[in-house]
JSON list of C-alpha atoms and ligand atoms in Angstrom, two decimals:
[
{"chain": "A", "resi": 197, "resn": "MET", "atom": "CA", "xyz": [131.45, 73.75, 55.88]},
{"chain": "A", "resi": 198, "resn": "LYS", "atom": "CA", "xyz": [130.66, 76.95, 54.00]},
{"chain": "A", "resi": 199, "resn": "GLN", "atom": "CA", "xyz": [127.73, 79.31, 54.38]},
{"chain": "A", "resi": 200, "resn": "SER", "atom": "CA", "xyz": [125.21, 79.15, 51.58]},
{"chain": "A", "resi": 201, "resn": "THR", "atom": "CA", "xyz": [126.01, 81.91, 49.10]},
{"chain": "A", "resi": 202, "resn": "HIS", "atom": "CA", "xyz": [125.86, 81.03, 45.47]},
{"chain": "A", "resi": 203, "resn": "LEU", "atom": "CA", "xyz": [125.98, 77.30, 45.03]},
{"chain": "A", "resi": 204, "resn": "ALA", "atom": "CA", "xyz": [127.01, 77.45, 41.37]},
{"chain": "A", "resi": 205, "resn": "THR", "atom": "CA", "xyz": [129.91, 79.74, 42.19]},
{"chain": "A", "resi": 206, "resn": "LEU", "atom": "CA", "xyz": [131.11, 77.39, 44.91]},
{"chain": "A", "resi": 207, "resn": "ALA", "atom": "CA", "xyz": [130.78, 74.37, 42.62]},
{"chain": "A", "resi": 208, "resn": "ARG", "atom": "CA", "xyz": [132.75, 76.19, 39.90]},
{"chain": "A", "resi": 209, "resn": "GLU", "atom": "CA", "xyz": [135.46, 77.19, 42.38]},
{"chain": "A", "resi": 210, "resn": "THR", "atom": "CA", "xyz": [135.73, 73.64, 43.64]},
{"chain": "A", "resi": 211, "resn": "LEU", "atom": "CA", "xyz": [136.21, 72.10, 40.21]},
{"chain": "A", "resi": 212, "resn": "ARG", "atom": "CA", "xyz": [139.62, 73.77, 40.18]},
{"chain": "A", "resi": 213, "resn": "ASN", "atom": "CA", "xyz": [140.64, 71.19, 42.78]},
{"chain": "A", "resi": 214, "resn": "ALA", "atom": "CA", "xyz": [139.46, 68.27, 40.66]},
{"chain": "A", "resi": 215, "resn": "TYR", "atom": "CA", "xyz": [141.97, 65.47, 40.34]},
{"chain": "A", "resi": 216, "resn": "ALA", "atom": "CA", "xyz": [141.15, 64.29, 36.83]},
{"chain": "A", "resi": 217, "resn": "PRO", "atom": "CA", "xyz": [144.42, 63.43, 35.05]},
{"chain": "A", "resi": 218, "resn": "TYR", "atom": "CA", "xyz": [142.84, 60.50, 33.16]},
{"chain": "A", "resi": 219, "resn": "SER", "atom": "CA", "xyz": [139.60, 61.94, 31.81]},
{"chain": "A", "resi": 220, "resn": "GLY", "atom": "CA", "xyz": [140.53, 65.61, 31.89]},
{"chain": "A", "resi": 221, "resn": "TYR", "atom": "CA", "xyz": [136.88, 66.22, 32.81]},
{"chain": "A", "resi": 222, "resn": "ARG", "atom": "CA", "xyz": [136.88, 68.40, 35.89]},
{"chain": "A", "resi": 223, "resn": "VAL", "atom": "CA", "xyz": [133.73, 68.40, 38.01]},
{"chain": "A", "resi": 224, "resn": "GLY", "atom": "CA", "xyz": [132.78, 70.45, 41.06]},
{"chain": "A", "resi": 225, "resn": "ALA", "atom": "CA", "xyz": [129.72, 70.04, 43.24]},
{"chain": "A", "resi": 226, "resn": "ALA", "atom": "CA", "xyz": [128.06, 71.96, 46.04]},
{"chain": "A", "resi": 227, "resn": "VAL", "atom": "CA", "xyz": [125.27, 70.57, 48.20]},
{"chain": "A", "resi": 228, "resn": "GLU", "atom": "CA", "xyz": [123.09, 72.70, 50.44]},
{"chain": "A", "resi": 229, "resn": "THR", "atom": "CA", "xyz": [121.72, 71.14, 53.60]},
{"chain": "A", "resi": 230, "resn": "GLU", "atom": "CA", "xyz": [118.25, 71.77, 54.99]},
{"chain": "A", "resi": 231, "resn": "SER", "atom": "CA", "xyz": [119.85, 74.02, 57.59]},
{"chain": "A", "resi": 232, "resn": "GLY", "atom": "CA", "xyz": [121.52, 76.13, 54.87]},
{"chain": "A", "resi": 233, "resn": "GLU", "atom": "CA", "xyz": [125.08, 74.92, 55.15]},
{"chain": "A", "resi": 234, "resn": "VAL", "atom": "CA", "xyz": [127.05, 74.08, 52.04]},
{"chain": "A", "resi": 235, "resn": "PHE", "atom": "CA", "xyz": [129.56, 71.33, 51.40]},
{"chain": "A", "resi": 236, "resn": "THR", "atom": "CA", "xyz": [131.62, 71.07, 48.25]},
{"chain": "A", "resi": 237, "resn": "GLY", "atom": "CA", "xyz": [133.39, 68.29, 46.39]},
{"chain": "A", "resi": 238, "resn": "CYS", "atom": "CA", "xyz": [135.36, 67.57, 43.23]},
{"chain": "A", "resi": 239, "resn": "ASN", "atom": "CA", "xyz": [135.98, 64.39, 41.30]},
{"chain": "A", "resi": 240, "resn": "VAL", "atom": "CA", "xyz": [138.98, 62.35, 42.43]},
{"chain": "A", "resi": 241, "resn": "GLU", "atom": "CA", "xyz": [140.27, 59.87, 39.86]},
{"chain": "A", "resi": 242, "resn": "ASN", "atom": "CA", "xyz": [142.64, 56.96, 40.34]},
{"chain": "A", "resi": 243, "resn": "ALA", "atom": "CA", "xyz": [145.11, 55.02, 38.21]},
{"chain": "A", "resi": 244, "resn": "SER", "atom": "CA", "xyz": [142.83, 52.09, 38.95]},
{"chain": "A", "resi": 245, "resn": "TYR", "atom": "CA", "xyz": [140.05, 53.86, 37.07]},
{"chain": "A", "resi": 246, "resn": "GLY", "atom": "CA", "xyz": [137.12, 52.14, 38.79]},
{"chain": "A", "resi": 247, "resn": "LEU", "atom": "CA", "xyz": [138.10, 53.69, 42.12]},
{"chain": "A", "resi": 248, "resn": "THR", "atom": "CA", "xyz": [137.24, 57.16, 40.84]},
{"chain": "A", "resi": 249, "resn": "ILE", "atom": "CA", "xyz": [134.84, 59.10, 43.04]},
{"chain": "A", "resi": 250, "resn": "CYS", "atom": "CA", "xyz": [132.49, 61.67, 41.55]},
{"chain": "A", "resi": 251, "resn": "ALA", "atom": "CA", "xyz": [132.28, 65.24, 42.80]},
{"chain": "A", "resi": 252, "resn": "GLU", "atom": "CA", "xyz": [128.67, 64.84, 43.98]},
{"chain": "A", "resi": 253, "resn": "ARG", "atom": "CA", "xyz": [129.44, 61.86, 46.18]},
{"chain": "A", "resi": 254, "resn": "ILE", "atom": "CA", "xyz": [132.39, 63.62, 47.76]},
{"chain": "A", "resi": 255, "resn": "ALA", "atom": "CA", "xyz": [130.25, 66.68, 48.59]},
{"chain": "A", "resi": 256, "resn": "VAL", "atom": "CA", "xyz": [127.48, 64.56, 50.08]},
{"chain": "A", "resi": 257, "resn": "ALA", "atom": "CA", "xyz": [129.90, 62.34, 52.01]},
{"chain": "A", "resi": 258, "resn": "LYS", "atom": "CA", "xyz": [131.54, 65.43, 53.48]},
{"chain": "A", "resi": 259, "resn": "ALA", "atom": "CA", "xyz": [128.13, 66.69, 54.61]},
{"chain": "A", "resi": 260, "resn": "VAL", "atom": "CA", "xyz": [127.11, 63.35, 56.09]},
{"chain": "A", "resi": 261, "resn": "SER", "atom": "CA", "xyz": [130.42, 63.03, 57.90]},
{"chain": "A", "resi": 262, "resn": "GLU", "atom": "CA", "xyz": [129.67, 66.37, 59.55]},
{"chain": "A", "resi": 263, "resn": "GLY", "atom": "CA", "xyz": [126.23, 65.19, 60.66]},
{"chain": "A", "resi": 264, "resn": "HIS", "atom": "CA", "xyz": [124.02, 66.49, 57.82]},
{"chain": "A", "resi": 265, "resn": "THR", "atom": "CA", "xyz": [121.65, 64.09, 56.10]},
{"chain": "A", "resi": 266, "resn": "ARG", "atom": "CA", "xyz": [118.90, 66.35, 54.74]},
{"chain": "A", "resi": 267, "resn": "PHE", "atom": "CA", "xyz": [119.55, 68.20, 51.49]},
{"chain": "A", "resi": 268, "resn": "ARG", "atom": "CA", "xyz": [117.75, 70.93, 49.56]},
{"chain": "A", "resi": 269, "resn": "ARG", "atom": "CA", "xyz": [119.87, 71.58, 46.49]},
{"chain": "A", "resi": 270, "resn": "LEU", "atom": "CA", "xyz": [122.80, 70.07, 44.65]},
{"chain": "A", "resi": 271, "resn": "VAL", "atom": "CA", "xyz": [124.71, 71.94, 41.96]},
{"chain": "A", "resi": 272, "resn": "VAL", "atom": "CA", "xyz": [127.21, 70.28, 39.63]},
{"chain": "A", "resi": 273, "resn": "ALA", "atom": "CA", "xyz": [129.65, 72.37, 37.59]},
{"chain": "A", "resi": 274, "resn": "THR", "atom": "CA", "xyz": [131.85, 71.48, 34.62]},
{"chain": "A", "resi": 275, "resn": "GLU", "atom": "CA", "xyz": [133.82, 73.38, 31.99]},
{"chain": "A", "resi": 276, "resn": "ALA", "atom": "CA", "xyz": [132.25, 71.43, 29.14]},
{"chain": "A", "resi": 277, "resn": "ASN", "atom": "CA", "xyz": [129.84, 72.88, 26.61]},
{"chain": "A", "resi": 278, "resn": "ARG", "atom": "CA", "xyz": [126.91, 70.78, 27.78]},
{"chain": "A", "resi": 279, "resn": "ALA", "atom": "CA", "xyz": [125.42, 70.69, 31.27]},
{"chain": "A", "resi": 280, "resn": "ALA", "atom": "CA", "xyz": [125.32, 67.02, 32.23]},
{"chain": "A", "resi": 281, "resn": "PRO", "atom": "CA", "xyz": [123.09, 65.37, 34.84]},
{"chain": "A", "resi": 282, "resn": "PRO", "atom": "CA", "xyz": [124.71, 63.38, 37.68]},
{"chain": "A", "resi": 283, "resn": "CYS", "atom": "CA", "xyz": [125.65, 59.79, 36.86]},
{"chain": "A", "resi": 284, "resn": "GLY", "atom": "CA", "xyz": [123.41, 56.95, 37.98]},
{"chain": "A", "resi": 285, "resn": "ALA", "atom": "CA", "xyz": [125.58, 55.99, 40.95]},
{"chain": "A", "resi": 286, "resn": "CYS", "atom": "CA", "xyz": [125.44, 59.56, 42.27]},
{"chain": "A", "resi": 287, "resn": "ARG", "atom": "CA", "xyz": [121.66, 59.70, 41.83]},
{"chain": "A", "resi": 288, "resn": "GLN", "atom": "CA", "xyz": [121.30, 56.59, 43.98]},
{"chain": "A", "resi": 289, "resn": "PHE", "atom": "CA", "xyz": [123.84, 57.86, 46.50]},
{"chain": "A", "resi": 290, "resn": "VAL", "atom": "CA", "xyz": [122.06, 61.19, 46.99]},
{"chain": "A", "resi": 291, "resn": "ALA", "atom": "CA", "xyz": [118.57, 59.63, 47.00]},
{"chain": "A", "resi": 292, "resn": "GLU", "atom": "CA", "xyz": [119.59, 57.56, 50.03]},
{"chain": "A", "resi": 293, "resn": "PHE", "atom": "CA", "xyz": [118.91, 60.74, 52.00]},
{"chain": "A", "resi": 294, "resn": "GLY", "atom": "CA", "xyz": [115.63, 61.66, 50.30]},
{"chain": "A", "resi": 295, "resn": "ASP", "atom": "CA", "xyz": [114.54, 62.52, 46.78]},
{"chain": "A", "resi": 296, "resn": "GLU", "atom": "CA", "xyz": [113.17, 66.00, 47.49]},
{"chain": "A", "resi": 297, "resn": "VAL", "atom": "CA", "xyz": [116.31, 67.61, 46.15]},
{"chain": "A", "resi": 298, "resn": "VAL", "atom": "CA", "xyz": [116.67, 70.10, 43.31]},
{"chain": "A", "resi": 299, "resn": "VAL", "atom": "CA", "xyz": [119.62, 69.15, 41.11]},
{"chain": "A", "resi": 300, "resn": "CYS", "atom": "CA", "xyz": [121.20, 71.76, 38.88]},
{"chain": "A", "resi": 301, "resn": "SER", "atom": "CA", "xyz": [124.00, 71.40, 36.36]},
{"chain": "A", "resi": 302, "resn": "VAL", "atom": "CA", "xyz": [126.00, 74.32, 35.01]},
{"chain": "A", "resi": 303, "resn": "SER", "atom": "CA", "xyz": [128.55, 74.24, 32.21]},
{"chain": "A", "resi": 304, "resn": "SER", "atom": "CA", "xyz": [130.34, 76.96, 30.29]},
{"chain": "A", "resi": 305, "resn": "SER", "atom": "CA", "xyz": [127.25, 77.79, 28.28]},
{"chain": "A", "resi": 306, "resn": "GLU", "atom": "CA", "xyz": [124.28, 75.86, 29.62]},
{"chain": "A", "resi": 307, "resn": "LYS", "atom": "CA", "xyz": [122.25, 75.44, 32.79]},
{"chain": "A", "resi": 308, "resn": "ARG", "atom": "CA", "xyz": [119.78, 72.64, 33.45]},
{"chain": "A", "resi": 309, "resn": "SER", "atom": "CA", "xyz": [117.83, 71.56, 36.49]},
{"chain": "A", "resi": 310, "resn": "TRP", "atom": "CA", "xyz": [115.74, 68.64, 37.62]},
{"chain": "A", "resi": 311, "resn": "GLN", "atom": "CA", "xyz": [114.03, 67.19, 40.65]},
{"chain": "A", "resi": 312, "resn": "LEU", "atom": "CA", "xyz": [116.09, 64.28, 41.93]},
{"chain": "A", "resi": 313, "resn": "LYS", "atom": "CA", "xyz": [112.96, 62.09, 41.97]},
{"chain": "A", "resi": 314, "resn": "ASP", "atom": "CA", "xyz": [112.63, 62.60, 38.21]},
{"chain": "A", "resi": 315, "resn": "LEU", "atom": "CA", "xyz": [116.26, 61.60, 37.65]},
{"chain": "A", "resi": 316, "resn": "ILE", "atom": "CA", "xyz": [115.84, 58.44, 39.71]},
{"chain": "A", "resi": 317, "resn": "PRO", "atom": "CA", "xyz": [112.23, 57.30, 39.98]},
{"chain": "A", "resi": 318, "resn": "ASP", "atom": "CA", "xyz": [111.41, 54.22, 42.07]},
{"chain": "A", "resi": 319, "resn": "THR", "atom": "CA", "xyz": [114.68, 54.40, 44.00]},
{"chain": "A", "resi": 320, "resn": "PHE", "atom": "CA", "xyz": [116.00, 51.40, 45.85]},
{"chain": "A", "resi": 321, "resn": "THR", "atom": "CA", "xyz": [115.73, 52.37, 49.54]},
{"chain": "A", "resi": 322, "resn": "ALA", "atom": "CA", "xyz": [116.13, 50.82, 52.97]},
{"chain": "A", "resi": 323, "resn": "ASP", "atom": "CA", "xyz": [112.35, 50.12, 52.93]},
{"chain": "A", "resi": 324, "resn": "TYR", "atom": "CA", "xyz": [112.99, 47.18, 50.61]},
{"chain": "A", "resi": 325, "resn": "ILE", "atom": "CA", "xyz": [115.41, 45.49, 52.99]},
{"chain": "A", "resi": 326, "resn": "ASP", "atom": "CA", "xyz": [113.70, 43.00, 55.27]},
{"chain": "A", "resi": 327, "resn": "GLY", "atom": "CA", "xyz": [114.84, 43.15, 58.88]},
{"chain": "B", "resi": 33, "resn": "LIG", "atom": "N1", "xyz": [132.03, 62.53, 37.12]},
{"chain": "B", "resi": 33, "resn": "LIG", "atom": "C1", "xyz": [131.57, 63.24, 38.21]},
{"chain": "B", "resi": 33, "resn": "LIG", "atom": "O1", "xyz": [132.34, 63.74, 39.02]},
{"chain": "B", "resi": 33, "resn": "LIG", "atom": "N2", "xyz": [130.23, 63.34, 38.35]},
{"chain": "B", "resi": 33, "resn": "LIG", "atom": "C2", "xyz": [129.30, 62.81, 37.51]},
{"chain": "B", "resi": 33, "resn": "LIG", "atom": "O2", "xyz": [128.11, 62.88, 37.77]},
{"chain": "B", "resi": 33, "resn": "LIG", "atom": "C3", "xyz": [129.74, 62.19, 36.27]},
{"chain": "B", "resi": 33, "resn": "LIG", "atom": "C4", "xyz": [131.18, 61.89, 36.16]},
{"chain": "B", "resi": 33, "resn": "LIG", "atom": "C5", "xyz": [133.47, 62.40, 36.95]},
{"chain": "B", "resi": 33, "resn": "LIG", "atom": "C6", "xyz": [134.00, 61.01, 37.15]},
{"chain": "B", "resi": 33, "resn": "LIG", "atom": "C7", "xyz": [135.26, 61.05, 36.30]},
{"chain": "B", "resi": 33, "resn": "LIG", "atom": "O3", "xyz": [136.32, 61.57, 37.09]},
{"chain": "B", "resi": 33, "resn": "LIG", "atom": "C8", "xyz": [134.96, 62.04, 35.19]},
{"chain": "B", "resi": 33, "resn": "LIG", "atom": "O4", "xyz": [133.82, 62.76, 35.63]},
{"chain": "B", "resi": 33, "resn": "LIG", "atom": "C9", "xyz": [134.65, 61.39, 33.85]},
{"chain": "B", "resi": 33, "resn": "LIG", "atom": "O5", "xyz": [133.68, 60.42, 33.97]}
]
């Protein structure tokens, strides 16, 4: 766990740890919990490509594994020209814990932000599962 300083800086620092020998696309993420703690993640690829885990999911899984399930902000950092939104799987994964999250993406020359609920409207949630 890290104290909340500058989420984009932490996400950029973390992308240096990305394990992305197949795509060469290094991604870092930093998620801030409701209590102000920050957890970071990077993408981890695999020779069996489908096993790849995105940076966002690693950051959120680290937070959840430390007992945090409420999130305020998620920042994703890449070295590309364009600031990309999180992939669909990551949107669903983060929305499991609530869609009141500000998502920000920073690249070498661009910054974009969204509300998670706009990135994934009408999310599939536990409410749809009959007991
Ligand atoms: N990737 C992420 O880490 N986050 C995303 O939201 C999109 C994609 C990673 C997965 C893979 O290692 C590489 O970027 C190219 O898809």
